[in-house]
Amino acid sequence: MYNPIIIPLSVPNLSIDILDNVRETIETGWVSTGERFIQDFESKIAAYLGVDRAISCQTGTAGLHLALRVLGVEHGDEVIVPTLTFIAAVNPVKYVGAEPVFMDCDDTLNMDLDKLEQFLQHECNYIDGQVINRKTNRFIKAIIAVHVFGNPINMQRLMAIKEKYNLKLIEDATEALGSFYLEGKYAGKYCGTIGDIGVYSFNANKIITTGGGGMIVSSSDMLLNEIVFFSAKTDPLYFFHDVIGYNNRMTNIQAAFGTDQIDRLEGFIETKMRNYQLYKEAIAGIEGLELLPFKADTRANHWFYSVIVDREGYGLDRDELLTKLHEANIQTRPLWGLIHKQKPYLESQGYRIEKAEWYEKNLINIPCSSNLTEYEIDIVMRCLNNFHKSLRRERVKEVVKERAII
Ligand SMILES: *Cc1c(COP(=O)(O)O)cnc(C)c1O
């Protein structure tokens, strides 16, 4: 099907107002890691999330690295991570010299908490308040949980597991800024604000962007102080250094984008929820396609939309559909390659990974930008419908031909 416009998967939604902020950074000369946009952006994020304090950093990846560092994850320790996620959720484990243990996902695409519990119960020893992996004899120190595509993981259950086994919990909320719980113990609480440390990202494809950037929150002031300490090169006056710090701070230019973007976040979420509904109604009428739901008792930010392609019902398999959509100028993408199967992690331990393998083969993400128009959604839906119908027509023709031969 011919489509004259390119419909991107997920692009920034930037306001021209940002230019005034950028002008200020140029006129004042404050383009590096100090000045008012940084404080403004941190305060606005903290106020939005209902926490006392938020610490900005250079990227979400840097935020996760700092989180592991200040939580005391060290060389030779292990960290439980999902296999179904973007690789930046896992790489920081290696940065601190620790090893990942990969977990499967469930039908929400988030970490399978049944399997997590089974692993901790049956594959680990619990000695003096510490978890030891029987297979490797290493200490398991922490869990990194990702709220995949902005869909909140079951934090009530995860927090209970973390407390029972005395593990640290990092929430990778890089995709979930704005998602919160409506029911249960954490009703009203935002993803990222419940575990020991939560990390957000402002990369260009995330729900709000600063070009590149991250934010770290924690209920522990002490941990946040340490993060501030390690994120800089430390001693600013005499250049004496007791520890090896990083250079992970956000710049005033990045924050100049952020202070404007955060004001628009709720509007973006509204649009994303409305567009999701439009897709949902249209996709419900197509045999062999299923739009995955977001968790019912939450207000998810609806960052990315996931569609399952069933070859039997739809007539095309996932990869054939991807190709056809690309030919029609519609940018879609498959799920990430599972991390435990990527070259740097082939030696790492995975625990009963089954569902993630299935989703890896059958899922696509469809255009979801917060500036996506109804007109564009209509084009996507007409393509999805047409591919299905033209195949049906071809199949009917084949059947007719076969009958004629008989
Ligand atoms: C985007 C993302 C990150 C990394 O964020 P950056 O700001 O790009 O470094 C980490 N984890 C997940 C799950 C992500 O989607």
CSV table of C-alpha atoms and ligand atoms in Angstrom, one decimal:
chain,number,residue,atom,x,y,z
A,1,MET,CA,0.0,0.0,0.0
A,2,TYR,CA,1.4,3.4,-1.0
A,3,ASN,CA,1.8,5.9,1.8
A,4,PRO,CA,3.4,9.3,0.9
A,5,ILE,CA,4.5,10.3,4.5
A,6,ILE,CA,7.0,8.6,6.8
A,7,ILE,CA,5.4,7.7,10.1
A,8,PRO,CA,8.1,7.4,12.7
A,9,LEU,CA,8.0,5.0,15.6
A,10,SER,CA,8.8,7.4,18.5
A,11,VAL,CA,10.2,10.9,18.0
A,12,PRO,CA,10.6,13.9,20.4
A,13,ASN,CA,7.8,16.4,20.8
A,14,LEU,CA,9.7,19.6,21.4
A,15,SER,CA,8.3,23.1,21.8
A,16,ILE,CA,9.8,26.1,20.2
A,17,ASP,CA,9.7,27.8,23.7
A,18,ILE,CA,12.8,25.8,24.6
A,19,LEU,CA,14.7,28.3,22.4
A,20,ASP,CA,14.3,31.0,25.1
A,21,ASN,CA,15.9,28.7,27.7
A,22,VAL,CA,18.7,27.7,25.4
A,23,ARG,CA,19.3,31.4,24.6
A,24,GLU,CA,19.6,32.0,28.3
A,25,THR,CA,22.3,29.4,28.6
A,26,ILE,CA,24.2,31.1,25.8
A,27,GLU,CA,23.8,34.6,27.1
A,28,THR,CA,24.8,33.7,30.7
A,29,GLY,CA,27.6,31.3,29.6
A,30,TRP,CA,26.2,28.6,31.9
A,31,VAL,CA,26.3,25.7,29.5
A,32,SER,CA,28.0,23.1,31.7
A,33,THR,CA,27.0,21.3,34.9
A,34,GLY,CA,25.8,24.2,37.0
A,35,GLU,CA,23.1,26.8,37.2
A,36,ARG,CA,19.4,27.3,37.4
A,37,PHE,CA,17.8,25.0,34.8
A,38,ILE,CA,19.4,22.0,36.5
A,39,GLN,CA,17.9,23.0,39.9
A,40,ASP,CA,14.6,23.9,38.2
A,41,PHE,CA,14.4,20.6,36.4
A,42,GLU,CA,15.3,18.6,39.5
A,43,SER,CA,12.7,20.4,41.6
A,44,LYS,CA,10.0,20.0,39.0
A,45,ILE,CA,10.6,16.3,38.6
A,46,ALA,CA,10.7,15.8,42.4
A,47,ALA,CA,7.4,17.8,42.8
A,48,TYR,CA,5.8,15.8,39.9
A,49,LEU,CA,6.8,12.5,41.5
A,50,GLY,CA,5.9,13.6,45.0
A,51,VAL,CA,9.4,13.0,46.4
A,52,ASP,CA,11.7,15.3,48.3
A,53,ARG,CA,14.6,15.3,45.9
A,54,ALA,CA,15.7,14.2,42.5
A,55,ILE,CA,19.3,14.2,41.2
A,56,SER,CA,20.0,14.7,37.5
A,57,CYS,CA,22.6,12.9,35.6
A,58,GLN,CA,24.1,12.5,32.1
A,59,THR,CA,22.0,9.4,30.9
A,60,GLY,CA,19.8,6.8,32.3
A,61,THR,CA,22.6,4.3,31.9
A,62,ALA,CA,24.9,6.5,34.1
A,63,GLY,CA,22.1,6.7,36.7
A,64,LEU,CA,21.9,2.9,36.9
A,65,HIS,CA,25.6,2.7,37.2
A,66,LEU,CA,25.7,5.2,40.1
A,67,ALA,CA,22.8,3.4,41.7
A,68,LEU,CA,24.7,0.0,41.7
A,69,ARG,CA,27.8,1.8,42.9
A,70,VAL,CA,26.2,3.5,46.0
A,71,LEU,CA,24.1,0.4,46.9
A,72,GLY,CA,27.4,-1.5,47.4
A,73,VAL,CA,27.2,-3.9,44.5
A,74,GLU,CA,30.8,-4.9,44.0
A,75,HIS,CA,33.1,-7.0,41.8
A,76,GLY,CA,32.1,-10.7,42.0
A,77,ASP,CA,28.5,-10.0,43.2
A,78,GLU,CA,25.4,-10.9,41.3
A,79,VAL,CA,22.4,-8.9,40.3
A,80,ILE,CA,19.1,-10.3,39.1
A,81,VAL,CA,17.9,-8.7,35.9
A,82,PRO,CA,15.3,-9.3,33.2
A,83,THR,CA,16.4,-10.7,29.8
A,84,LEU,CA,13.5,-8.9,28.0
A,85,THR,CA,14.6,-5.3,28.1
A,86,PHE,CA,17.0,-2.8,26.5
A,87,ILE,CA,20.6,-3.8,27.1
A,88,ALA,CA,21.4,-0.5,29.0
A,89,ALA,CA,19.4,-1.9,31.9
A,90,VAL,CA,22.0,-4.7,32.3
A,91,ASN,CA,25.4,-3.3,31.1
A,92,PRO,CA,25.9,-1.2,34.3
A,93,VAL,CA,26.0,-4.5,36.3
A,94,LYS,CA,29.2,-5.3,34.3
A,95,TYR,CA,30.5,-1.8,34.8
A,96,VAL,CA,30.8,-2.5,38.5
A,97,GLY,CA,32.4,-5.9,37.9
A,98,ALA,CA,29.3,-7.8,38.9
A,99,GLU,CA,27.5,-10.6,37.1
A,100,PRO,CA,23.8,-10.6,35.9
A,101,VAL,CA,21.4,-13.5,36.4
A,102,PHE,CA,18.7,-13.4,33.8
A,103,MET,CA,15.0,-13.8,34.6
A,104,ASP,CA,12.1,-14.6,32.3
A,105,CYS,CA,9.1,-12.3,31.7
A,106,ASP,CA,5.4,-13.0,32.2
A,107,ASP,CA,2.5,-11.9,30.0
A,108,THR,CA,2.9,-8.2,31.1
A,109,LEU,CA,6.4,-8.4,29.6
A,110,ASN,CA,7.8,-7.5,33.0
A,111,MET,CA,10.0,-9.8,35.1
A,112,ASP,CA,8.1,-13.1,36.1
A,113,LEU,CA,7.8,-12.8,39.8
A,114,ASP,CA,6.8,-16.4,40.3
A,115,LYS,CA,10.0,-17.5,38.7
A,116,LEU,CA,11.9,-14.9,40.6
A,117,GLU,CA,10.6,-16.4,43.9
A,118,GLN,CA,11.2,-20.0,42.7
A,119,PHE,CA,14.8,-19.1,41.8
A,120,LEU,CA,15.5,-17.5,45.2
A,121,GLN,CA,13.8,-20.3,47.0
A,122,HIS,CA,15.2,-23.3,45.2
A,123,GLU,CA,18.4,-22.2,43.6
A,124,CYS,CA,19.9,-20.1,46.4
A,125,ASN,CA,21.0,-20.5,50.0
A,126,TYR,CA,20.2,-17.9,52.6
A,127,ILE,CA,23.0,-17.5,55.1
A,128,ASP,CA,23.4,-14.8,57.7
A,129,GLY,CA,20.9,-12.6,55.9
A,130,GLN,CA,22.7,-13.0,52.5
A,131,VAL,CA,21.6,-14.8,49.4
A,132,ILE,CA,24.1,-17.1,47.8
A,133,ASN,CA,23.6,-18.5,44.3
A,134,ARG,CA,24.1,-22.3,44.7
A,135,LYS,CA,25.3,-22.7,41.1
A,136,THR,CA,28.0,-19.9,41.2
A,137,ASN,CA,28.6,-19.5,45.0
A,138,ARG,CA,28.4,-15.8,44.6
A,139,PHE,CA,26.4,-13.3,46.6
A,140,ILE,CA,23.2,-12.0,45.0
A,141,LYS,CA,23.0,-8.4,46.1
A,142,ALA,CA,20.3,-6.7,44.1
A,143,ILE,CA,17.5,-6.8,41.6
A,144,ILE,CA,17.1,-4.4,38.7
A,145,ALA,CA,13.4,-4.3,37.8
A,146,VAL,CA,12.3,-2.6,34.5
A,147,HIS,CA,8.8,-1.2,34.0
A,148,VAL,CA,8.8,-2.4,30.4
A,149,PHE,CA,7.3,0.0,27.9
A,150,GLY,CA,5.9,2.1,30.8
A,151,ASN,CA,3.8,-0.8,32.1
A,152,PRO,CA,4.2,-0.9,36.0
A,153,ILE,CA,5.5,-4.1,37.4
A,154,ASN,CA,3.7,-5.5,40.4
A,155,MET,CA,5.7,-3.5,43.0
A,156,GLN,CA,3.7,-4.7,46.0
A,157,ARG,CA,4.7,-8.3,45.4
A,158,LEU,CA,8.3,-7.4,44.3
A,159,MET,CA,8.9,-5.3,47.4
A,160,ALA,CA,7.7,-8.2,49.6
A,161,ILE,CA,10.2,-10.5,47.8
A,162,LYS,CA,13.0,-8.0,48.1
A,163,GLU,CA,12.4,-7.5,51.8
A,164,LYS,CA,12.1,-11.3,52.5
A,165,TYR,CA,15.4,-11.9,50.9
A,166,ASN,CA,17.1,-8.8,52.0
A,167,LEU,CA,18.0,-7.6,48.5
A,168,LYS,CA,18.5,-4.1,47.2
A,169,LEU,CA,16.0,-3.1,44.5
A,170,ILE,CA,16.7,-0.7,41.7
A,171,GLU,CA,13.7,0.4,39.6
A,172,ASP,CA,14.7,1.0,36.0
A,173,ALA,CA,11.8,3.5,35.4
A,174,THR,CA,13.5,4.9,32.2
A,175,GLU,CA,10.5,4.0,30.2
A,176,ALA,CA,7.9,4.7,32.9
A,177,LEU,CA,8.0,8.3,33.9
A,178,GLY,CA,4.5,9.3,34.8
A,179,SER,CA,3.2,5.7,35.4
A,180,PHE,CA,1.7,5.2,38.9
A,181,TYR,CA,-0.3,2.8,40.9
A,182,LEU,CA,-4.1,3.2,41.6
A,183,GLU,CA,-4.6,0.4,44.1
A,184,GLY,CA,-2.9,-1.5,46.9
A,185,LYS,CA,-0.2,-0.5,49.2
A,186,TYR,CA,1.4,1.9,46.7
A,187,ALA,CA,-1.7,3.6,45.4
A,188,GLY,CA,-0.8,7.1,44.3
A,189,LYS,CA,2.9,6.2,44.1
A,190,TYR,CA,4.9,6.6,40.9
A,191,CYS,CA,7.0,3.9,39.3
A,192,GLY,CA,10.6,4.6,40.3
A,193,THR,CA,9.8,6.0,43.8
A,194,ILE,CA,9.2,2.7,45.6
A,195,GLY,CA,12.4,0.7,45.5
A,196,ASP,CA,15.8,1.7,47.0
A,197,ILE,CA,16.7,3.8,44.0
A,198,GLY,CA,14.7,4.7,40.8
A,199,VAL,CA,16.2,5.9,37.6
A,200,TYR,CA,14.6,7.8,34.7
A,201,SER,CA,15.9,8.6,31.2
A,202,PHE,CA,15.4,11.5,28.8
A,203,ASN,CA,16.9,10.0,25.7
A,204,ALA,CA,15.3,11.2,22.5
A,205,ASN,CA,12.8,8.3,22.2
A,206,LYS,CA,11.6,8.5,25.8
A,207,ILE,CA,8.3,10.1,26.9
A,208,ILE,CA,10.1,13.4,27.5
A,209,THR,CA,13.6,14.2,26.3
A,210,THR,CA,16.6,16.4,27.0
A,211,GLY,CA,18.5,15.0,24.0
A,212,GLY,CA,20.2,12.7,26.5
A,213,GLY,CA,19.8,12.7,30.3
A,214,GLY,CA,18.7,10.9,33.4
A,215,MET,CA,17.3,11.5,36.9
A,216,ILE,CA,17.7,9.5,40.1
A,217,VAL,CA,15.4,9.3,43.1
A,218,SER,CA,15.5,7.6,46.4
A,219,SER,CA,13.8,7.8,49.8
A,220,SER,CA,17.3,7.6,51.3
A,221,ASP,CA,18.9,11.1,51.5
A,222,MET,CA,22.2,9.4,52.3
A,223,LEU,CA,22.2,7.4,49.1
A,224,LEU,CA,21.4,10.6,47.1
A,225,ASN,CA,24.2,12.4,48.8
A,226,GLU,CA,26.6,9.7,47.8
A,227,ILE,CA,25.2,9.8,44.2
A,228,VAL,CA,25.9,13.6,44.1
A,229,PHE,CA,29.4,12.9,45.4
A,230,PHE,CA,30.3,10.2,42.9
A,231,SER,CA,28.7,11.8,39.9
A,232,ALA,CA,31.2,14.6,39.9
A,233,LYS,CA,34.9,14.5,39.8
A,234,THR,CA,34.6,15.4,43.6
A,235,ASP,CA,36.6,18.1,45.4
A,236,PRO,CA,35.8,21.3,43.5
A,237,LEU,CA,38.2,23.7,45.3
A,238,TYR,CA,41.6,22.2,46.0
A,239,PHE,CA,41.5,19.3,43.5
A,240,PHE,CA,42.3,16.7,46.2
A,241,HIS,CA,40.5,13.4,45.5
A,242,ASP,CA,39.8,10.6,48.0
A,243,VAL,CA,37.8,8.4,45.6
A,244,ILE,CA,37.5,7.9,41.9
A,245,GLY,CA,34.4,9.8,40.9
A,246,TYR,CA,32.7,9.9,37.5
A,247,ASN,CA,31.7,12.7,35.3
A,248,ASN,CA,28.0,12.0,35.1
A,249,ARG,CA,26.3,15.3,35.7
A,250,MET,CA,23.6,16.8,33.5
A,251,THR,CA,24.4,20.0,31.8
A,252,ASN,CA,22.4,23.2,32.0
A,253,ILE,CA,21.7,22.9,28.3
A,254,GLN,CA,20.1,19.5,28.8
A,255,ALA,CA,18.1,20.8,31.7
A,256,ALA,CA,17.0,23.8,29.7
A,257,PHE,CA,15.1,21.3,27.6
A,258,GLY,CA,13.9,19.3,30.6
A,259,THR,CA,12.2,22.2,32.5
A,260,ASP,CA,10.0,22.8,29.5
A,261,GLN,CA,9.4,19.1,28.7
A,262,ILE,CA,8.3,18.1,32.2
A,263,ASP,CA,5.5,20.7,32.0
A,264,ARG,CA,4.1,18.9,29.0
A,265,LEU,CA,4.4,15.4,30.3
A,266,GLU,CA,0.8,15.0,31.4
A,267,GLY,CA,-0.4,16.3,28.0
A,268,PHE,CA,1.8,13.7,26.3
A,269,ILE,CA,0.4,10.9,28.4
A,270,GLU,CA,-3.2,12.0,27.6
A,271,THR,CA,-2.4,11.9,23.9
A,272,LYS,CA,-0.7,8.5,24.2
A,273,MET,CA,-3.7,7.1,26.1
A,274,ARG,CA,-6.1,8.5,23.5
A,275,ASN,CA,-4.1,7.1,20.6
A,276,TYR,CA,-3.8,3.8,22.3
A,277,GLN,CA,-7.7,3.6,22.5
A,278,LEU,CA,-7.9,4.5,18.8
A,279,TYR,CA,-5.5,1.6,17.9
A,280,LYS,CA,-7.3,-0.7,20.3
A,281,GLU,CA,-10.7,-0.3,18.7
A,282,ALA,CA,-9.3,-0.7,15.2
A,283,ILE,CA,-7.0,-3.6,16.0
A,284,ALA,CA,-9.8,-5.5,17.8
A,285,GLY,CA,-11.4,-6.0,14.4
A,286,ILE,CA,-8.4,-7.6,12.8
A,287,GLU,CA,-8.0,-11.3,13.1
A,288,GLY,CA,-4.6,-12.4,14.3
A,289,LEU,CA,-3.4,-9.1,15.8
A,290,GLU,CA,-3.6,-8.3,19.5
A,291,LEU,CA,-2.7,-5.0,21.2
A,292,LEU,CA,-1.2,-5.8,24.6
A,293,PRO,CA,-3.0,-4.2,27.5
A,294,PHE,CA,-1.4,-2.1,30.3
A,295,LYS,CA,-1.8,-3.2,33.9
A,296,ALA,CA,-5.4,-2.6,35.0
A,297,ASP,CA,-5.0,-1.1,38.5
A,298,THR,CA,-2.5,1.5,37.3
A,299,ARG,CA,-2.3,4.7,35.3
A,300,ALA,CA,0.4,3.6,32.9
A,301,ASN,CA,2.1,6.3,30.8
A,302,HIS,CA,1.4,4.3,27.6
A,303,TRP,CA,4.9,5.0,26.3
A,304,PHE,CA,5.2,2.1,23.7
A,305,TYR,CA,2.4,0.1,22.2
A,306,SER,CA,3.0,-3.6,21.6
A,307,VAL,CA,1.1,-5.8,19.0
A,308,ILE,CA,1.3,-9.6,18.9
A,309,VAL,CA,1.2,-11.0,15.5
A,310,ASP,CA,-0.3,-14.5,15.1
A,311,ARG,CA,0.6,-15.9,11.7
A,312,GLU,CA,-2.3,-18.4,11.6
A,313,GLY,CA,-4.9,-15.7,12.1
A,314,TYR,CA,-3.2,-12.8,10.3
A,315,GLY,CA,-1.6,-14.5,7.4
A,316,LEU,CA,1.8,-12.9,7.8
A,317,ASP,CA,4.3,-13.6,10.5
A,318,ARG,CA,5.9,-10.9,12.5
A,319,ASP,CA,8.9,-10.4,10.3
A,320,GLU,CA,6.9,-10.3,7.1
A,321,LEU,CA,4.6,-7.7,8.6
A,322,LEU,CA,7.6,-5.6,9.7
A,323,THR,CA,9.0,-5.7,6.2
A,324,LYS,CA,5.6,-4.7,4.7
A,325,LEU,CA,5.2,-1.8,7.1
A,326,HIS,CA,8.6,-0.5,6.4
A,327,GLU,CA,7.9,-0.6,2.7
A,328,ALA,CA,4.8,1.5,3.5
A,329,ASN,CA,7.0,4.1,5.2
A,330,ILE,CA,5.7,3.1,8.7
A,331,GLN,CA,8.5,2.7,11.2
A,332,THR,CA,7.9,-0.3,13.5
A,333,ARG,CA,10.4,-2.5,15.3
A,334,PRO,CA,10.6,-5.9,16.7
A,335,LEU,CA,11.1,-6.5,20.4
A,336,TRP,CA,14.7,-6.2,21.6
A,337,GLY,CA,17.0,-9.2,21.1
A,338,LEU,CA,17.0,-11.0,24.5
A,339,ILE,CA,20.0,-9.9,26.5
A,340,HIS,CA,21.0,-13.4,27.7
A,341,LYS,CA,21.5,-14.4,24.0
A,342,GLN,CA,23.7,-11.4,23.2
A,343,LYS,CA,27.5,-11.9,22.7
A,344,PRO,CA,28.7,-10.3,26.0
A,345,TYR,CA,26.3,-12.3,28.0
A,346,LEU,CA,26.4,-15.8,26.5
A,347,GLU,CA,28.2,-17.2,29.6
A,348,SER,CA,25.7,-15.6,32.0
A,349,GLN,CA,23.2,-17.6,33.9
A,350,GLY,CA,19.5,-17.6,32.8
A,351,TYR,CA,16.7,-19.1,34.8
A,352,ARG,CA,14.0,-21.0,32.9
A,353,ILE,CA,13.6,-18.5,30.2
A,354,GLU,CA,10.6,-19.5,28.0
A,355,LYS,CA,8.0,-16.8,27.6
A,356,ALA,CA,10.6,-14.1,26.7
A,357,GLU,CA,11.7,-16.3,23.7
A,358,TRP,CA,8.1,-16.4,22.4
A,359,TYR,CA,7.5,-12.7,22.8
A,360,GLU,CA,10.8,-11.9,21.1
A,361,LYS,CA,9.6,-13.7,18.0
A,362,ASN,CA,6.0,-12.4,17.8
A,363,LEU,CA,5.9,-8.8,19.0
A,364,ILE,CA,6.1,-5.5,17.1
A,365,ASN,CA,6.0,-1.9,18.4
A,366,ILE,CA,3.9,0.4,16.3
A,367,PRO,CA,4.1,4.2,16.0
A,368,CYS,CA,3.4,5.9,19.3
A,369,SER,CA,4.9,9.4,19.4
A,370,SER,CA,3.1,11.9,21.5
A,371,ASN,CA,2.7,14.0,18.3
A,372,LEU,CA,1.2,11.2,16.3
A,373,THR,CA,-2.0,12.4,14.6
A,374,GLU,CA,-5.3,10.6,14.1
A,375,TYR,CA,-4.6,10.8,10.3
A,376,GLU,CA,-1.4,8.9,10.8
A,377,ILE,CA,-3.1,6.3,13.0
A,378,ASP,CA,-5.6,5.9,10.3
A,379,ILE,CA,-2.9,5.2,7.7
A,380,VAL,CA,-1.3,2.6,10.0
A,381,MET,CA,-4.6,0.9,10.6
A,382,ARG,CA,-5.5,0.9,6.9
A,383,CYS,CA,-2.2,-0.8,6.2
A,384,LEU,CA,-2.7,-3.4,8.9
A,385,ASN,CA,-6.2,-4.0,7.6
A,386,ASN,CA,-5.2,-4.2,3.9
A,387,PHE,CA,-2.3,-6.6,4.4
A,388,HIS,CA,-4.7,-8.9,6.2
A,389,LYS,CA,-7.4,-8.6,3.6
A,390,SER,CA,-5.2,-8.9,0.5
A,391,LEU,CA,-3.8,-12.1,2.0
A,392,ARG,CA,-7.3,-13.4,2.6
A,393,ARG,CA,-8.2,-12.7,-1.1
A,394,GLU,CA,-5.0,-14.5,-2.2
A,395,ARG,CA,-5.8,-17.4,0.0
A,396,VAL,CA,-9.4,-17.6,-1.3
A,397,LYS,CA,-8.0,-17.6,-4.9
A,398,GLU,CA,-5.6,-20.4,-4.0
A,399,VAL,CA,-8.4,-22.5,-2.6
A,400,VAL,CA,-10.5,-21.9,-5.6
A,401,LYS,CA,-7.6,-22.9,-7.8
A,402,GLU,CA,-7.0,-26.1,-5.9
A,403,ARG,CA,-10.7,-26.9,-6.1
A,404,ALA,CA,-10.6,-26.4,-9.9
A,405,ILE,CA,-7.7,-28.8,-10.1
A,406,ILE,CA,-9.6,-31.4,-8.1
B,1,LIG,C1,16.4,3.9,27.6
B,1,LIG,C2,16.7,2.9,28.5
B,1,LIG,C3,17.8,2.9,29.4
B,1,LIG,C4,19.0,3.8,29.2
B,1,LIG,O1,18.7,5.2,29.2
B,1,LIG,P1,19.7,6.2,28.5
B,1,LIG,O2,19.3,7.5,29.0
B,1,LIG,O3,19.5,6.0,27.0
B,1,LIG,O4,21.1,5.8,28.9
B,1,LIG,C5,18.0,1.9,30.3
B,1,LIG,N1,17.1,0.9,30.5
B,1,LIG,C6,16.0,0.9,29.7
B,1,LIG,C7,15.0,-0.2,29.9
B,1,LIG,C8,15.7,1.8,28.7
B,1,LIG,O5,14.7,1.7,27.9
